[in-house]
Structure formats: C-alpha cells, structure tokens
Amino acid sequence: FDKHDIPSGIARTIIKFHKANAIEAIQQDPYRLISFGLKFSDADKLAIEKFGFNEDDYIRLSGAIEQALHTRMLDGHTVSKHGHLLPLIKSLLGSENLA
C-alpha cells in the first residue's frame, strides 16, 4: 500500500475489512478506496497510472457515481436525481461524454 501512496490509516481499514484479499481487492477495483476515505482523484490516479485502467472503464465510471452519491449524502441528501448527479460525475470524469 505504501508503494502506491495509499495512506496508512486507509490501508489498515482495508486490510481489516478484506483480510488476506486486501491487495487483490484493490487491484480489481481501486475505486473501492473511495469507501474507505480516499478522494476520487487519488483513487483515479492510482487506477490509471498504477493498475492500467482506461478512462472509459466501467469500474472507473462506477467509482465516479459512487463518489457523486457520497458527496450528495454528505450534503444531507438520501435520494438524488439524475440531474443532480450528472454535473458532479461530469466534473469527476472531466468529460460530458463519459458522464
């Protein structure tokens, strides 16, 4: 986890949750790190630069949606319409087409 600049607190939580499968879980879906407190931009950089994910990978798009939903939740919303999520997703992905 240090090799990929994943903060130690997040790494400990991931290991506690995924146990022996922690590294494999992150290799399969680095965007899981969002659920453990890593920002989308950091998870995105890791996924693309270290694990070779493409910008249009389904897992990346799903991670952007997860981050957008989390952002809305932190703003006090328990339900979000497409129109509220799309601008957030577009901003995260840097592309209207991907959003």
PDB file of C-alpha atoms in Angstrom:
ATOM      1  CA  PHE A   1       0.000   0.000   0.000  1.00  0.00           C
ATOM      2  CA  ASP A   2       2.909   2.342   0.717  1.00  0.00           C
ATOM      3  CA  LYS A   3       4.241   1.657  -2.784  1.00  0.00           C
ATOM      4  CA  HIS A   4       1.055   3.180  -4.201  1.00  0.00           C
ATOM      5  CA  ASP A   5       0.877   6.098  -1.731  1.00  0.00           C
ATOM      6  CA  ILE A   6      -2.248   4.793  -0.014  1.00  0.00           C
ATOM      7  CA  PRO A   7      -2.420   6.420   3.432  1.00  0.00           C
ATOM      8  CA  SER A   8      -1.654   4.007   6.259  1.00  0.00           C
ATOM      9  CA  GLY A   9      -4.971   4.605   8.038  1.00  0.00           C
ATOM     10  CA  ILE A  10      -6.911   3.702   4.909  1.00  0.00           C
ATOM     11  CA  ALA A  11      -4.631   0.709   4.290  1.00  0.00           C
ATOM     12  CA  ARG A  12      -5.252  -0.622   7.820  1.00  0.00           C
ATOM     13  CA  THR A  13      -9.009  -0.315   7.382  1.00  0.00           C
ATOM     14  CA  ILE A  14      -8.906  -2.080   4.010  1.00  0.00           C
ATOM     15  CA  ILE A  15      -6.812  -4.904   5.419  1.00  0.00           C
ATOM     16  CA  LYS A  16      -9.168  -5.226   8.387  1.00  0.00           C
ATOM     17  CA  PHE A  17     -12.154  -5.426   6.027  1.00  0.00           C
ATOM     18  CA  HIS A  18     -10.735  -7.553   3.177  1.00  0.00           C
ATOM     19  CA  LYS A  19      -8.193  -9.507   5.268  1.00  0.00           C
ATOM     20  CA  ALA A  20      -5.853 -11.635   3.103  1.00  0.00           C
ATOM     21  CA  ASN A  21      -7.634 -10.465  -0.067  1.00  0.00           C
ATOM     22  CA  ALA A  22      -6.942  -6.758   0.500  1.00  0.00           C
ATOM     23  CA  ILE A  23      -4.348  -6.320  -2.230  1.00  0.00           C
ATOM     24  CA  GLU A  24      -6.341  -8.345  -4.748  1.00  0.00           C
ATOM     25  CA  ALA A  25      -9.496  -6.365  -3.959  1.00  0.00           C
ATOM     26  CA  ILE A  26      -7.735  -3.058  -4.652  1.00  0.00           C
ATOM     27  CA  GLN A  27      -6.090  -4.355  -7.822  1.00  0.00           C
ATOM     28  CA  GLN A  28      -9.502  -5.444  -9.130  1.00  0.00           C
ATOM     29  CA  ASP A  29     -11.185  -2.173  -8.204  1.00  0.00           C
ATOM     30  CA  PRO A  30      -9.019   0.678  -6.886  1.00  0.00           C
ATOM     31  CA  TYR A  31     -12.148   2.813  -6.630  1.00  0.00           C
ATOM     32  CA  ARG A  32     -13.094   0.743  -3.576  1.00  0.00           C
ATOM     33  CA  LEU A  33     -10.691   3.043  -1.785  1.00  0.00           C
ATOM     34  CA  ILE A  34     -13.340   5.779  -2.010  1.00  0.00           C
ATOM     35  CA  SER A  35     -15.465   3.875   0.508  1.00  0.00           C
ATOM     36  CA  PHE A  36     -12.523   3.912   2.901  1.00  0.00           C
ATOM     37  CA  GLY A  37     -11.914   7.669   2.657  1.00  0.00           C
ATOM     38  CA  LEU A  38      -9.638   8.189  -0.354  1.00  0.00           C
ATOM     39  CA  LYS A  39     -10.653  11.002  -2.697  1.00  0.00           C
ATOM     40  CA  PHE A  40     -11.832  10.036  -6.184  1.00  0.00           C
ATOM     41  CA  SER A  41      -8.954  11.942  -7.779  1.00  0.00           C
ATOM     42  CA  ASP A  42      -6.397   9.928  -5.789  1.00  0.00           C
ATOM     43  CA  ALA A  43      -8.112   6.601  -6.477  1.00  0.00           C
ATOM     44  CA  ASP A  44      -8.419   7.590 -10.135  1.00  0.00           C
ATOM     45  CA  LYS A  45      -4.730   8.423 -10.433  1.00  0.00           C
ATOM     46  CA  LEU A  46      -3.811   5.107  -8.835  1.00  0.00           C
ATOM     47  CA  ALA A  47      -6.189   3.135 -11.063  1.00  0.00           C
ATOM     48  CA  ILE A  48      -4.955   4.698 -14.292  1.00  0.00           C
ATOM     49  CA  GLU A  49      -1.236   5.085 -13.561  1.00  0.00           C
ATOM     50  CA  LYS A  50      -0.504   2.013 -11.437  1.00  0.00           C
ATOM     51  CA  PHE A  51      -3.127  -0.523 -12.473  1.00  0.00           C
ATOM     52  CA  GLY A  52      -3.664   0.415 -16.119  1.00  0.00           C
ATOM     53  CA  PHE A  53      -7.384   1.184 -16.037  1.00  0.00           C
ATOM     54  CA  ASN A  54      -8.763   3.087 -19.031  1.00  0.00           C
ATOM     55  CA  GLU A  55     -10.694   6.339 -18.741  1.00  0.00           C
ATOM     56  CA  ASP A  56     -13.838   4.658 -20.050  1.00  0.00           C
ATOM     57  CA  ASP A  57     -13.555   1.545 -17.865  1.00  0.00           C
ATOM     58  CA  TYR A  58     -16.862   0.537 -16.279  1.00  0.00           C
ATOM     59  CA  ILE A  59     -15.205   0.334 -12.860  1.00  0.00           C
ATOM     60  CA  ARG A  60     -13.972   3.940 -13.186  1.00  0.00           C
ATOM     61  CA  LEU A  61     -17.401   5.182 -14.206  1.00  0.00           C
ATOM     62  CA  SER A  62     -18.964   3.300 -11.305  1.00  0.00           C
ATOM     63  CA  GLY A  63     -16.421   4.877  -8.940  1.00  0.00           C
ATOM     64  CA  ALA A  64     -17.382   8.348 -10.151  1.00  0.00           C
ATOM     65  CA  ILE A  65     -21.038   7.589  -9.493  1.00  0.00           C
ATOM     66  CA  GLU A  66     -20.191   6.303  -6.021  1.00  0.00           C
ATOM     67  CA  GLN A  67     -18.259   9.496  -5.264  1.00  0.00           C
ATOM     68  CA  ALA A  68     -21.091  11.691  -6.560  1.00  0.00           C
ATOM     69  CA  LEU A  69     -23.620   9.831  -4.406  1.00  0.00           C
ATOM     70  CA  HIS A  70     -21.329  10.155  -1.386  1.00  0.00           C
ATOM     71  CA  THR A  71     -20.961  13.893  -1.996  1.00  0.00           C
ATOM     72  CA  ARG A  72     -24.735  14.297  -2.147  1.00  0.00           C
ATOM     73  CA  MET A  73     -25.113  12.236   1.026  1.00  0.00           C
ATOM     74  CA  LEU A  74     -22.647  14.485   2.865  1.00  0.00           C
ATOM     75  CA  ASP A  75     -24.820  17.418   1.778  1.00  0.00           C
ATOM     76  CA  GLY A  76     -27.721  15.743   3.600  1.00  0.00           C
ATOM     77  CA  HIS A  77     -29.471  14.082   0.662  1.00  0.00           C
ATOM     78  CA  THR A  78     -30.621  10.483   0.863  1.00  0.00           C
ATOM     79  CA  VAL A  79     -32.043  10.426  -2.663  1.00  0.00           C
ATOM     80  CA  SER A  80     -30.534  12.012  -5.776  1.00  0.00           C
ATOM     81  CA  LYS A  81     -31.989  12.529  -9.199  1.00  0.00           C
ATOM     82  CA  HIS A  82     -30.012  12.146 -12.394  1.00  0.00           C
ATOM     83  CA  GLY A  83     -29.948  15.912 -12.864  1.00  0.00           C
ATOM     84  CA  HIS A  84     -28.224  16.428  -9.515  1.00  0.00           C
ATOM     85  CA  LEU A  85     -25.641  13.702 -10.086  1.00  0.00           C
ATOM     86  CA  LEU A  86     -24.689  14.405 -13.686  1.00  0.00           C
ATOM     87  CA  PRO A  87     -22.796  17.671 -13.047  1.00  0.00           C
ATOM     88  CA  LEU A  88     -20.828  16.031 -10.228  1.00  0.00           C
ATOM     89  CA  ILE A  89     -19.985  12.985 -12.346  1.00  0.00           C
ATOM     90  CA  LYS A  90     -19.030  15.178 -15.285  1.00  0.00           C
ATOM     91  CA  SER A  91     -16.671  17.142 -13.050  1.00  0.00           C
ATOM     92  CA  LEU A  92     -15.060  13.991 -11.637  1.00  0.00           C
ATOM     93  CA  LEU A  93     -14.544  12.361 -15.023  1.00  0.00           C
ATOM     94  CA  GLY A  94     -13.638  15.560 -16.840  1.00  0.00           C
ATOM     95  CA  SER A  95     -15.887  14.556 -19.716  1.00  0.00           C
ATOM     96  CA  GLU A  96     -19.506  15.090 -20.545  1.00  0.00           C
ATOM     97  CA  ASN A  97     -19.415  12.133 -22.905  1.00  0.00           C
ATOM     98  CA  LEU A  98     -18.208   9.716 -20.210  1.00  0.00           C
ATOM     99  CA  ALA A  99     -20.667  11.117 -17.696  1.00  0.00           C
TER     100      ALA A  99
END
